[in-house]
XYZ file of C-alpha atoms in Angstrom:
770
model
C 0.000 0.000 0.000
C 1.236 3.506 -0.737
C 1.637 6.440 1.569
C 2.212 9.163 -1.051
C 5.327 10.483 -2.753
C 8.006 12.007 -0.574
C 8.665 15.745 -0.851
C 11.923 16.916 -2.455
C 14.611 17.901 0.040
C 15.092 21.715 -0.104
C 18.576 21.213 1.384
C 19.755 18.729 -1.277
C 22.410 17.363 -1.616
C 23.449 15.546 1.559
C 26.458 16.630 3.587
C 29.156 14.612 5.358
C 29.293 14.847 9.188
C 32.512 15.943 10.878
C 34.148 15.077 14.188
C 34.879 17.985 16.539
C 37.578 17.092 19.119
C 36.564 17.579 22.729
C 39.787 19.470 23.467
C 43.114 20.337 21.833
C 46.672 19.845 23.027
C 48.308 22.689 24.880
C 45.194 23.998 26.636
C 45.684 25.206 30.258
C 44.403 22.825 32.945
C 41.071 23.655 34.605
C 41.118 25.397 37.964
C 38.541 27.372 39.994
C 38.337 31.149 39.728
C 37.712 33.501 42.621
C 36.046 36.043 40.334
C 32.248 36.155 40.020
C 30.142 36.818 36.960
C 29.357 40.300 38.274
C 33.113 41.007 38.285
C 33.579 39.872 34.684
C 30.373 40.604 32.802
C 28.898 44.088 32.371
C 25.987 43.655 29.989
C 25.690 47.380 29.290
C 29.150 47.225 27.711
C 27.927 44.541 25.285
C 25.207 46.653 23.613
C 27.367 47.758 20.681
C 28.963 44.317 20.303
C 25.552 42.604 20.297
C 24.056 44.975 17.738
C 27.026 44.608 15.386
C 27.206 40.826 15.720
C 23.521 40.321 14.914
C 23.965 42.309 11.681
C 26.702 40.033 10.285
C 25.505 37.783 7.461
C 27.353 34.765 6.092
C 27.136 33.296 2.611
C 27.742 29.738 1.407
C 31.329 30.734 0.592
C 32.144 32.437 3.931
C 34.982 30.708 5.795
C 35.494 30.500 9.546
C 38.451 32.858 9.209
C 36.394 35.485 7.372
C 33.549 35.187 9.885
C 35.789 35.519 12.947
C 37.504 38.541 11.379
C 34.110 40.242 10.988
C 33.018 39.270 14.484
C 36.156 40.288 16.374
C 37.260 43.358 14.392
C 38.328 46.056 16.864
C 37.813 43.833 19.907
C 40.751 43.428 22.284
C 39.666 41.247 25.201
C 38.844 37.563 24.901
C 35.581 38.223 26.753
C 34.372 40.671 24.094
C 35.295 38.205 21.342
C 33.433 35.364 23.053
C 30.437 37.654 23.484
C 30.419 38.524 19.778
C 30.491 34.815 18.859
C 27.804 33.957 21.419
C 25.459 36.709 20.214
C 25.940 35.956 16.518
C 25.279 32.254 16.967
C 22.149 32.888 19.033
C 20.731 35.233 16.377
C 20.941 32.721 13.510
C 17.717 31.153 12.208
C 19.466 27.823 11.726
C 16.400 25.592 11.721
C 14.316 27.958 9.580
C 16.916 28.388 6.817
C 17.629 26.338 3.701
C 21.033 25.157 2.474
C 20.694 23.988 -1.175
C 24.022 23.164 -2.753
C 25.995 23.474 0.505
C 28.330 20.460 0.681
C 31.410 21.669 2.602
C 30.970 20.846 6.329
C 34.091 22.877 7.183
C 32.320 26.225 6.616
C 29.862 28.033 8.928
C 26.931 27.468 6.538
C 27.984 23.856 6.139
C 27.889 23.241 9.865
C 24.511 25.017 10.114
C 23.233 22.509 7.562
C 24.616 19.675 9.691
C 22.716 21.054 12.685
C 19.478 21.216 10.741
C 20.015 17.585 9.719
C 20.599 16.631 13.384
C 24.248 15.913 12.627
C 25.631 18.820 14.631
C 25.022 20.729 17.859
C 25.144 24.283 19.182
C 27.933 23.233 21.526
C 30.151 21.942 18.724
C 29.440 24.979 16.502
C 30.267 27.374 19.346
C 33.493 25.435 19.939
C 34.501 25.695 16.273
C 33.803 29.442 16.232
C 35.859 30.073 19.391
C 38.792 28.024 18.140
C 38.689 29.920 14.834
C 39.227 33.079 16.904
C 42.167 31.431 18.738
C 40.193 31.172 21.981
C 40.679 27.829 23.786
C 37.364 26.035 24.085
C 36.685 22.621 25.635
C 33.499 20.585 25.279
C 32.324 19.098 28.571
C 30.018 16.102 28.816
C 27.823 15.231 31.785
C 24.357 15.109 33.312
C 21.996 18.033 32.839
C 18.689 18.927 34.487
C 16.890 19.987 31.330
C 13.629 21.945 31.114
C 11.511 18.791 31.406
C 13.441 17.373 34.364
C 11.279 16.318 37.308
C 12.546 17.328 40.739
C 13.815 14.423 42.797
C 14.192 12.059 39.824
C 17.349 10.459 38.467
C 18.400 11.280 34.910
C 18.341 8.212 32.619
C 21.754 6.923 31.604
C 21.082 7.756 27.943
C 20.282 11.375 28.787
C 23.419 13.471 28.747
C 24.401 16.931 27.621
C 27.387 18.881 26.368
C 28.416 22.411 27.207
C 31.639 24.386 26.919
C 34.374 26.016 28.944
C 36.186 28.920 27.250
C 39.517 30.315 28.344
C 38.779 34.026 28.769
C 41.596 36.382 29.719
C 43.387 33.745 31.802
C 40.275 32.152 33.340
C 38.178 29.130 32.416
C 34.530 30.233 32.120
C 31.391 28.200 31.404
C 29.074 28.791 28.437
C 26.125 26.485 27.722
C 25.019 27.535 24.207
C 22.158 25.045 23.877
C 20.513 26.057 27.154
C 21.114 29.734 26.465
C 19.378 29.627 23.085
C 16.660 27.097 23.905
C 16.152 27.678 27.605
C 12.966 27.957 29.609
C 11.945 31.290 28.065
C 9.671 30.440 25.176
C 10.568 26.759 25.261
C 7.842 24.150 25.003
C 8.335 21.864 27.961
C 6.586 19.005 26.224
C 9.021 19.193 23.313
C 12.299 18.738 25.160
C 12.569 15.007 25.601
C 16.193 14.897 24.415
C 19.151 16.993 25.392
C 21.618 18.168 22.832
C 23.683 15.062 22.264
C 20.721 12.727 21.807
C 19.508 11.540 18.367
C 16.698 13.652 16.881
C 17.404 16.230 19.555
C 16.900 19.327 17.458
C 13.668 18.457 15.699
C 11.779 19.767 18.695
C 13.361 23.186 18.163
C 11.916 23.708 14.687
C 8.923 25.560 16.074
C 10.657 27.144 19.039
C 13.503 29.157 17.534
C 12.437 32.551 18.915
C 15.944 34.021 19.392
C 15.240 34.398 23.099
C 18.537 34.149 24.967
C 18.770 33.096 28.598
C 21.765 35.168 29.700
C 22.241 33.051 32.808
C 24.053 30.439 30.710
C 26.585 32.952 29.396
C 29.480 32.700 31.874
C 27.422 31.715 34.938
C 29.082 31.461 38.318
C 30.228 27.813 38.633
C 28.622 27.615 42.085
C 25.254 28.408 40.476
C 25.766 26.348 37.326
C 26.299 23.231 39.468
C 22.535 23.126 40.029
C 21.986 22.569 36.295
C 24.860 20.430 34.999
C 27.240 17.878 36.480
C 30.371 17.072 34.424
C 31.718 13.551 34.220
C 35.180 14.930 35.035
C 34.886 16.694 38.434
C 37.698 19.181 37.727
C 35.433 20.888 35.186
C 33.023 21.895 37.935
C 35.516 24.737 38.396
C 34.790 24.978 42.133
C 36.870 24.331 45.236
C 34.431 21.835 46.764
C 33.121 19.474 44.090
C 29.795 17.612 44.099
C 29.190 13.904 43.653
C 26.410 12.741 41.346
C 24.258 12.051 44.420
C 24.846 15.638 45.572
C 23.699 16.839 42.143
C 20.475 14.817 42.217
C 19.720 15.829 45.790
C 20.252 19.548 45.201
C 17.184 21.755 44.684
C 15.861 22.064 41.150
C 16.227 25.771 40.416
C 15.346 27.644 37.247
C 17.739 30.300 36.012
C 15.405 33.110 37.132
C 15.984 32.053 40.756
C 19.469 33.560 40.764
C 18.150 37.057 39.931
C 14.897 36.832 41.902
C 16.114 38.480 45.091
C 15.397 35.252 47.008
C 17.633 32.630 48.620
C 16.383 29.198 49.707
C 17.175 28.915 53.406
C 15.191 25.815 54.385
C 16.158 22.207 53.661
C 18.472 22.294 50.639
C 16.916 19.400 48.711
C 14.768 18.901 45.639
C 12.760 16.117 47.279
C 11.110 16.840 50.634
C 9.286 14.445 52.939
C 6.367 15.811 54.911
C 6.270 15.841 58.690
C 2.774 15.102 59.973
C 1.552 15.789 56.450
C 3.129 19.271 56.277
C 6.087 20.650 54.309
C 7.797 23.956 55.061
C 9.910 25.896 52.523
C 11.634 29.142 53.437
C 13.150 31.835 51.208
C 15.187 34.747 52.544
C 15.036 38.147 50.860
C 18.407 39.336 49.645
C 19.539 42.580 51.209
C 17.584 45.563 49.903
C 15.017 43.571 47.910
C 11.470 42.360 48.444
C 10.310 39.702 45.978
C 6.806 38.537 45.138
C 6.096 34.810 45.357
C 3.356 32.565 44.007
C 2.987 28.799 43.634
C 1.122 25.922 41.958
C 0.639 22.485 43.557
C 0.021 19.246 41.641
C -0.609 15.645 42.630
C 1.796 13.350 40.794
C 0.766 10.085 42.449
C -2.323 9.715 44.631
C -1.873 6.741 46.973
C -5.088 7.241 48.932
C -7.795 6.400 46.422
C -9.561 9.613 47.418
C -10.599 11.873 44.549
C -8.984 15.326 44.670
C -10.111 18.478 42.903
C -6.861 19.768 41.393
C -8.237 23.283 40.990
C -8.708 23.465 44.787
C -5.260 22.158 45.726
C -3.851 25.658 46.135
C -6.118 26.061 49.174
C -3.702 23.635 50.854
C -0.755 26.011 50.370
C -0.153 29.298 52.130
C 2.678 31.769 52.416
C 3.688 33.931 55.344
C 5.483 37.163 54.499
C 8.011 38.526 56.969
C 10.419 41.426 56.827
C 13.400 39.355 55.774
C 11.930 36.092 54.499
C 8.916 34.194 53.182
C 7.589 30.933 54.601
C 5.615 28.586 52.369
C 3.563 25.923 54.136
C 2.124 22.993 52.178
C -0.529 20.839 53.805
C -0.771 17.560 51.878
C -4.368 16.307 52.091
C -3.812 12.668 51.022
C -0.969 10.179 50.917
C 1.000 10.431 47.713
C 3.620 12.316 45.722
C 3.194 16.011 44.892
C 4.949 18.609 42.787
C 5.241 22.227 43.947
C 6.341 24.925 41.500
C 7.450 28.247 43.004
C 7.140 31.456 40.956
C 8.576 34.812 41.899
C 10.391 37.978 40.974
C 10.979 41.590 41.874
C 7.960 42.792 39.855
C 4.413 41.504 39.395
C 5.560 39.572 36.274
C 6.621 36.224 37.740
C 8.964 33.504 36.459
C 9.442 29.900 37.625
C 12.108 29.838 40.328
C 12.177 26.331 41.785
C 10.389 22.987 41.773
C 10.109 20.492 44.606
C 8.940 16.916 44.896
C 6.881 16.462 48.066
C 6.407 12.953 49.479
C 3.587 12.343 51.943
C 3.614 8.893 53.557
C 1.893 9.722 56.843
C -1.541 11.142 57.420
C -1.929 14.831 58.067
C -3.118 15.736 61.529
C -5.142 18.520 59.840
C -6.869 17.558 56.583
C -8.750 20.814 56.104
C -7.598 23.447 53.623
C -6.352 26.816 54.818
C -9.103 29.357 55.552
C -8.332 31.529 52.497
C -6.243 31.483 49.358
C -4.756 34.963 48.961
C -1.830 36.106 46.859
C -1.027 38.420 49.751
C -0.372 35.547 52.146
C -0.252 36.009 55.913
C 1.639 38.565 57.934
C 2.426 42.295 57.739
C 4.194 43.131 54.510
C 4.872 45.764 51.882
C 1.205 46.364 51.070
C 0.149 47.413 54.575
C 3.315 49.496 54.980
C 2.655 51.217 51.671
C -0.901 52.044 52.731
C 0.343 53.490 56.001
C -1.015 50.777 58.324
C 1.117 48.984 60.933
C 0.147 46.197 63.325
C 1.991 46.870 66.593
C 0.601 43.859 68.453
C 1.440 41.017 66.045
C 4.675 41.065 64.054
C 3.989 37.451 62.970
C 1.491 36.245 60.396
C 0.657 33.101 62.402
C -1.131 33.789 65.682
C -1.771 31.140 68.394
C -5.378 31.156 69.640
C -7.517 29.561 72.362
C -11.279 29.322 72.546
C -11.409 30.957 75.977
C -9.310 33.977 74.995
C -10.028 37.149 73.095
C -7.089 38.183 70.937
C -6.378 41.860 70.471
C -5.028 43.212 67.172
C -3.742 46.757 67.558
C -3.168 48.853 64.413
C -1.630 52.317 64.022
C -2.117 54.325 60.810
C -0.174 57.325 59.542
C -3.122 59.089 57.871
C -6.933 58.890 58.037
C -8.398 55.682 56.615
C -11.271 53.279 57.110
C -10.035 49.940 58.489
C -12.215 46.816 58.604
C -11.523 43.230 59.626
C -13.331 40.023 58.699
C -12.925 36.562 60.233
C -12.838 33.708 57.715
C -13.103 29.940 57.874
C -12.693 27.396 55.083
C -16.329 26.253 55.331
C -18.272 28.536 57.718
C -20.045 31.541 56.079
C -18.402 34.878 56.836
C -21.715 36.219 58.128
C -21.798 33.618 60.911
C -18.449 34.903 62.204
C -19.200 38.613 61.995
C -20.144 39.018 65.649
C -16.799 37.580 66.759
C -14.871 40.671 65.631
C -15.320 43.871 67.667
C -13.767 47.154 66.684
C -12.475 50.019 68.836
C -11.395 53.347 67.313
C -9.038 55.977 68.689
C -6.932 58.697 67.082
C -4.573 57.124 64.532
C -5.360 53.769 66.070
C -7.778 50.888 65.445
C -8.100 47.856 67.722
C -9.932 44.622 66.876
C -11.041 42.174 69.585
C -11.239 38.728 67.973
C -12.623 35.504 69.391
C -13.370 32.170 67.721
C -16.276 29.694 68.041
C -15.645 27.190 70.818
C -17.216 24.288 68.939
C -14.808 24.773 66.004
C -11.596 25.268 67.938
C -10.369 21.664 68.256
C -8.921 21.170 64.791
C -9.751 24.221 62.702
C -8.014 27.420 61.740
C -9.286 30.891 60.944
C -8.035 33.838 58.941
C -8.383 37.457 59.982
C -8.424 39.650 56.877
C -7.795 43.362 57.266
C -9.101 45.827 54.652
C -8.472 49.527 54.098
C -10.373 52.231 52.259
C -9.436 55.880 51.957
C -12.054 58.134 53.656
C -14.812 59.927 51.712
C -14.409 57.705 48.633
C -16.528 55.049 46.985
C -13.507 52.915 46.102
C -13.500 49.247 46.936
C -11.946 47.927 50.122
C -8.340 46.791 49.670
C -7.023 43.716 51.471
C -3.707 44.874 52.953
C -2.783 42.067 55.358
C -3.994 38.738 56.759
C -3.370 36.671 59.871
C -3.651 32.914 60.294
C -5.223 32.039 63.651
C -4.369 28.492 64.747
C -4.478 26.204 67.749
C -1.438 24.365 66.386
C 1.327 26.988 66.451
C 3.959 24.247 66.726
C 3.320 23.414 63.067
C 4.620 26.820 61.978
C 7.724 28.950 62.392
C 6.855 31.433 65.148
C 9.790 33.468 66.370
C 7.950 35.722 68.755
C 4.769 35.356 70.773
C 3.638 38.925 71.490
C 2.668 40.153 74.925
C -0.644 41.739 74.120
C -1.645 45.114 75.469
C -4.790 44.450 77.504
C -5.227 48.146 78.320
C -7.361 48.849 75.275
C -9.548 51.896 75.119
C -12.928 50.237 75.635
C -14.266 53.589 76.769
C -13.535 54.983 73.318
C -15.750 52.474 71.505
C -17.427 54.226 68.634
C -20.794 52.510 68.794
C -22.127 54.659 65.978
C -19.344 53.421 63.735
C -20.000 49.817 64.768
C -23.627 50.242 63.813
C -22.597 51.658 60.447
C -20.221 48.721 59.938
C -22.960 46.214 60.787
C -25.293 47.879 58.300
C -22.609 47.816 55.615
C -21.759 44.174 56.203
C -25.443 43.215 56.083
C -25.465 44.407 52.486
C -22.646 42.045 51.576
C -23.904 38.872 49.924
C -22.933 35.788 51.892
C -21.899 34.235 48.658
C -18.198 34.971 48.862
C -17.953 35.235 45.105
C -20.161 38.326 45.164
C -18.715 39.913 48.285
C -17.206 43.382 47.928
C -14.584 42.292 50.429
C -13.723 39.199 48.397
C -13.437 41.166 45.209
C -10.558 43.027 46.829
C -8.915 40.285 48.863
C -6.755 38.715 46.147
C -5.582 41.895 44.427
C -1.815 42.384 44.319
C -0.212 45.783 44.863
C 3.414 46.103 43.893
C 4.619 48.507 46.583
C 8.155 47.210 46.806
C 11.239 49.240 46.099
C 11.224 48.173 42.478
C 7.734 49.456 41.620
C 7.547 52.336 39.119
C 7.198 55.771 40.720
C 4.287 56.603 38.487
C 2.309 53.643 39.873
C 0.966 55.906 42.630
C 0.012 58.748 40.280
C -3.642 58.358 39.363
C -3.604 60.643 36.323
C -0.674 58.848 34.713
C -2.204 55.438 35.452
C -5.518 56.415 33.878
C -3.770 57.658 30.735
C -1.767 54.438 30.632
C -5.004 52.498 31.156
C -6.626 54.148 28.137
C -3.626 53.342 25.957
C -3.533 49.743 27.181
C -7.241 49.280 26.420
C -6.783 50.613 22.897
C -3.807 48.311 22.302
C -5.424 45.317 24.042
C -2.067 44.815 25.757
C -2.400 42.489 28.762
C 0.825 43.467 30.531
C 0.223 47.216 30.100
C -3.372 46.854 31.263
C -2.280 44.867 34.328
C 0.307 47.500 35.213
C -2.133 50.378 34.749
C -4.768 48.763 36.974
C -2.059 48.022 39.543
C -1.136 51.693 39.519
C -4.724 52.713 40.250
C -5.062 49.965 42.823
C -2.041 51.164 44.790
C -3.954 54.140 46.187
C -7.320 52.425 46.363
C -8.580 53.925 43.082
C -9.962 50.655 41.755
C -13.737 51.172 41.781
C -16.805 49.858 40.006
C -16.380 52.305 37.117
C -13.428 50.202 35.963
C -15.454 47.022 35.467
C -15.042 47.128 31.643
C -11.258 47.392 32.001
C -11.140 44.581 34.550
C -13.370 42.410 32.378
C -11.075 43.118 29.407
C -8.019 42.107 31.432
C -9.701 38.876 32.570
C -10.593 38.139 28.934
C -6.984 38.730 27.829
C -5.732 36.345 30.525
C -8.226 33.714 29.344
C -7.089 34.194 25.746
C -3.428 33.843 26.777
C -4.204 30.681 28.743
C -6.191 29.209 25.843
C -3.343 30.043 23.453
C -0.733 28.349 25.655
C -2.976 25.347 26.183
C -3.642 24.993 22.474
C 0.114 25.042 21.816
C 0.647 22.443 24.575
C 3.251 24.862 25.956
C 3.245 23.605 29.547
C 5.895 25.981 30.899
C 4.150 29.040 29.479
C 0.727 27.721 30.497
C 1.923 27.197 34.063
C 3.386 30.711 34.093
C 0.183 32.244 32.665
C -1.927 30.521 35.329
C 0.459 31.687 38.067
C 0.323 35.284 36.765
C -3.482 35.153 36.607
C -3.596 34.145 40.283
C -1.545 37.271 41.137
C -3.535 39.638 38.893
C -5.848 42.417 40.033
C -8.626 40.320 38.468
C -7.601 37.073 40.171
C -10.969 36.859 41.924
C -12.792 36.920 38.591
C -10.440 34.344 37.100
C -10.661 31.904 40.014
C -14.217 31.028 38.911
C -13.452 31.182 35.189
C -14.266 27.887 33.407
C -11.301 28.555 31.101
C -8.849 28.816 34.013
C -10.327 25.901 35.940
C -10.249 23.702 32.862
C -6.651 24.769 32.119
C -5.569 23.921 35.669
C -7.068 20.456 35.347
C -5.520 19.988 31.896
C -2.115 21.101 33.158
C -2.268 18.695 36.078
C -3.205 15.777 33.837
C -0.690 16.702 31.151
C 2.127 16.895 33.699
C 1.229 13.390 34.817
C 1.327 12.275 31.176
C 4.787 13.812 31.104
C 5.699 11.312 33.820
C 4.678 8.535 31.448
C 6.800 10.183 28.746
C 9.800 9.812 31.071
C 9.486 6.045 30.575
C 10.189 6.609 26.882
C 13.441 8.431 27.622
C 15.092 5.073 28.262
C 14.577 4.283 24.570
C 16.783 5.435 21.719
C 16.192 5.692 17.999
C 18.182 2.487 17.602
C 15.766 0.667 19.924
C 12.823 1.757 17.759
C 14.738 0.668 14.657
C 15.343 -2.757 16.205
C 11.601 -3.141 16.833
C 10.862 -2.065 13.257
C 13.293 -4.672 11.917
C 11.364 -7.470 13.583
C 9.790 -9.464 10.740
C 7.381 -11.719 12.640
C 6.411 -10.093 15.958
C 3.838 -11.714 18.185
C 0.328 -10.326 18.500
C 1.091 -8.358 21.687
C 3.865 -6.392 19.975
C 1.613 -5.495 17.018
C -1.362 -4.526 19.206
C 0.721 -2.368 21.587
C 2.481 -0.461 18.782
C -0.769 -0.042 16.849
C -2.455 1.281 20.009
C 0.415 3.718 20.561
C 0.003 5.202 17.091
C -3.786 5.424 17.502
C -3.300 7.485 20.673
C -0.907 9.746 18.759
C -3.689 10.539 16.289
C -2.599 8.300 13.408
C -5.457 8.240 10.904
C -3.910 5.869 8.357
C -5.257 2.300 8.408
C -3.009 0.063 10.479
C -4.215 -3.402 9.589
C -0.929 -5.258 9.291
C 2.518 -5.252 10.859
C 3.990 -3.773 7.656
C 1.766 -0.681 8.160
C 3.232 -0.217 11.639
C 6.757 -0.950 10.395
C 6.529 1.892 7.887
C 5.703 4.364 10.673
C 8.413 3.004 12.980
C 11.049 3.684 10.310
C 10.199 7.374 9.986
C 13.042 9.535 11.329
C 13.352 13.134 12.422
C 10.443 15.348 13.426
C 7.782 12.638 12.929
C 9.703 9.811 14.558
C 7.776 7.835 17.156
C 9.690 9.175 20.159
C 9.345 12.787 18.988
C 5.619 12.338 18.383
C 5.229 11.012 21.917
C 7.186 14.011 23.283
C 4.656 16.364 21.617
C 1.581 14.393 22.695
C -1.296 16.335 24.252
C -4.417 14.946 25.896
C -6.491 17.623 24.182
C -5.893 15.922 20.837
C -7.182 12.547 22.063
C -10.824 11.575 21.554
C -12.754 9.478 24.062
C -13.609 7.029 21.294
C -9.969 6.231 20.536
C -9.103 6.160 24.222
C -11.880 3.657 24.972
C -10.848 1.466 22.039
C -7.212 1.368 23.177
C -8.189 0.769 26.794
C -10.371 -2.205 25.857
C -7.598 -3.593 23.666
C -4.762 -3.265 26.195
C -6.844 -4.584 29.100
C -6.654 -8.036 27.507
C -2.945 -8.284 28.347
C -1.155 -8.579 31.653
C 2.045 -6.651 32.235
C 3.968 -9.890 32.733
C 2.957 -11.048 29.237
C 4.028 -7.734 27.730
C 7.388 -7.741 29.530
C 8.062 -11.191 28.128
C 7.751 -9.689 24.638
C 10.528 -7.183 25.319
C 11.378 -4.127 27.406
C 10.783 -1.715 24.514
C 7.261 -3.026 23.905
C 6.602 -2.912 27.667
C 7.622 0.774 27.724
C 5.109 1.615 24.977
C 2.469 -0.460 26.775
C 2.963 1.406 30.069
C 2.871 4.774 28.304
C -0.345 3.963 26.440
C -1.971 2.516 29.543
C -1.087 5.600 31.569
C -2.552 7.910 28.917
C -5.908 6.124 28.716
C -6.112 6.037 32.515
C -5.746 9.836 32.539
C -8.597 10.211 30.062
C -10.729 7.894 32.131
């Protein structure tokens, strides 16, 4: 049977591969450097070099000598020359270009053709370019935690990577070209099943060549780079105290943005954490002079309890406590199993992935309830309350011990007139039922709240006290400026100071008229928390840290910026403009169209990332939506809820994909060469292709053989790496499930390990659909 004529190769004729030596004789031996990246690299000095390098064009006849002359003309230092090479290489559209008639592999265009044909790598090309400029360059081989690495997992033996060390002005410095040009920014996580030295490794880049450079991988500090790559030869770690492979696996899984986030992990320095009494605690210190924002997403990787979990509600089991010099993140794991926690953060409201952790829960949690609220603000006094001029003098901690027989006193001082309200919250009790438990006392520049909790709920529950502010004589919405977690289990949290409360409160200054007004106002609030005016404000983020733009507090500028953002339908500009208005409490009901537009733009971004199966970008878009000024609107959005569920399921499918990483192209070829396979082999491979969306009739083994022999972008392993559940119909899933259920895993294993790997992958996929 025919499958159609093949298309002519636009890069005809073929080209002969070349061997690039790992090192050359006479190179200096590796040794650690005491200089840091900040001492060597000044990016502002590279602006002219970068602009000039990107403008250099090569022809089919250009030699390495001619190219390096153009790149390094007028440059004196080795660092500037390496930068010119690095920038030029990163700006080339290698996988989008054509190379007809190019047959000499010893030219720049010839090697670019080799790369497109998966016969060359960025690392080797960078090495050739450096050596052409008389700069010593060594290729280093080892283990690499790539973009699709799962925290706490070992890297399969077949998965390795290559990077370089260049000898720059008397020092060996690291450059990882492949990670720099195809790093986490703009990279499709589902399409990175092979690192650079693996067969078919570059096919996944054909649709991801966006010229986005991750500058972290240009001369990173070796102490930081150790978290990403581990060389087979320890001397190329270029550090005084080297790591073993076990040290490398155990180390936290950081993303490159972590090292510029203003945060430092100060809790247990591991990528895999085991819960204590069902709770995990992660702590980040703020670097001196910075205050970073933090968000998170929690997933279940393996549920060992049999209890059904709503993935969209899992974030209610995570909370953060903001302190002056650090942030605590507490994760309460509701069922036995394995979880994945992704931490996002940054010095602005635009967040990037910082770290990922594997969380193992093998003992039951003493508290199975979710936290009382899910707020991007977290618990504890922070930058928002300080920026609004409100300070809690009685409780410097965000976690407050409580007892049923005691009334807790929260004493606030404010620097200018404002309306301050407080609401007690519980994860299941209506806010209206708790209203009478909060009493308010007003004095000059001072507000005191007397808070008690229901005695019948005190044994195992927690409460949240949310504090809201509104500028006087305005109709603007209340702004949630700080929260407190009230608990009877303070030993589960980090509490450095238990305050001695001032019992001499001014009860004689109770403003009963104001209390009556407050009661009347609260009566108008719908008990449905989704419609509450207080809830509308509680999850809004105000960027009042030292890095916020000055104009963010200027209402006129923000409104002009808002108008421009609406006209341009620009999500980031619109978010920033609404943040600017929100900073001074200027976010009122007249801005509903703008807020609705922003929510729509977030939904469109999430749908776009989901459609592209871009898991990294989808995860980032969901995290940003949870920190947005319209986060309350988006929490109930069917688009966001569906995307969260899809992301959780797709990440579990990615776990099944990890099984396939033990296979190589040669393994698939060996299966294809089998002339008389048994029925199990045929059925499993046919089922695999059906799940991948194959619409050609697969009636015989020869039909399957033809597909198995396809190389490159449409090879079986690459198709699996791009697989998305959204493309799978229930009909096909049910057919495959019924077919595979006839076999036992022992029977499949007896057929061969490769067939068993495909069987386990297919079975895992149909279980996710079910």
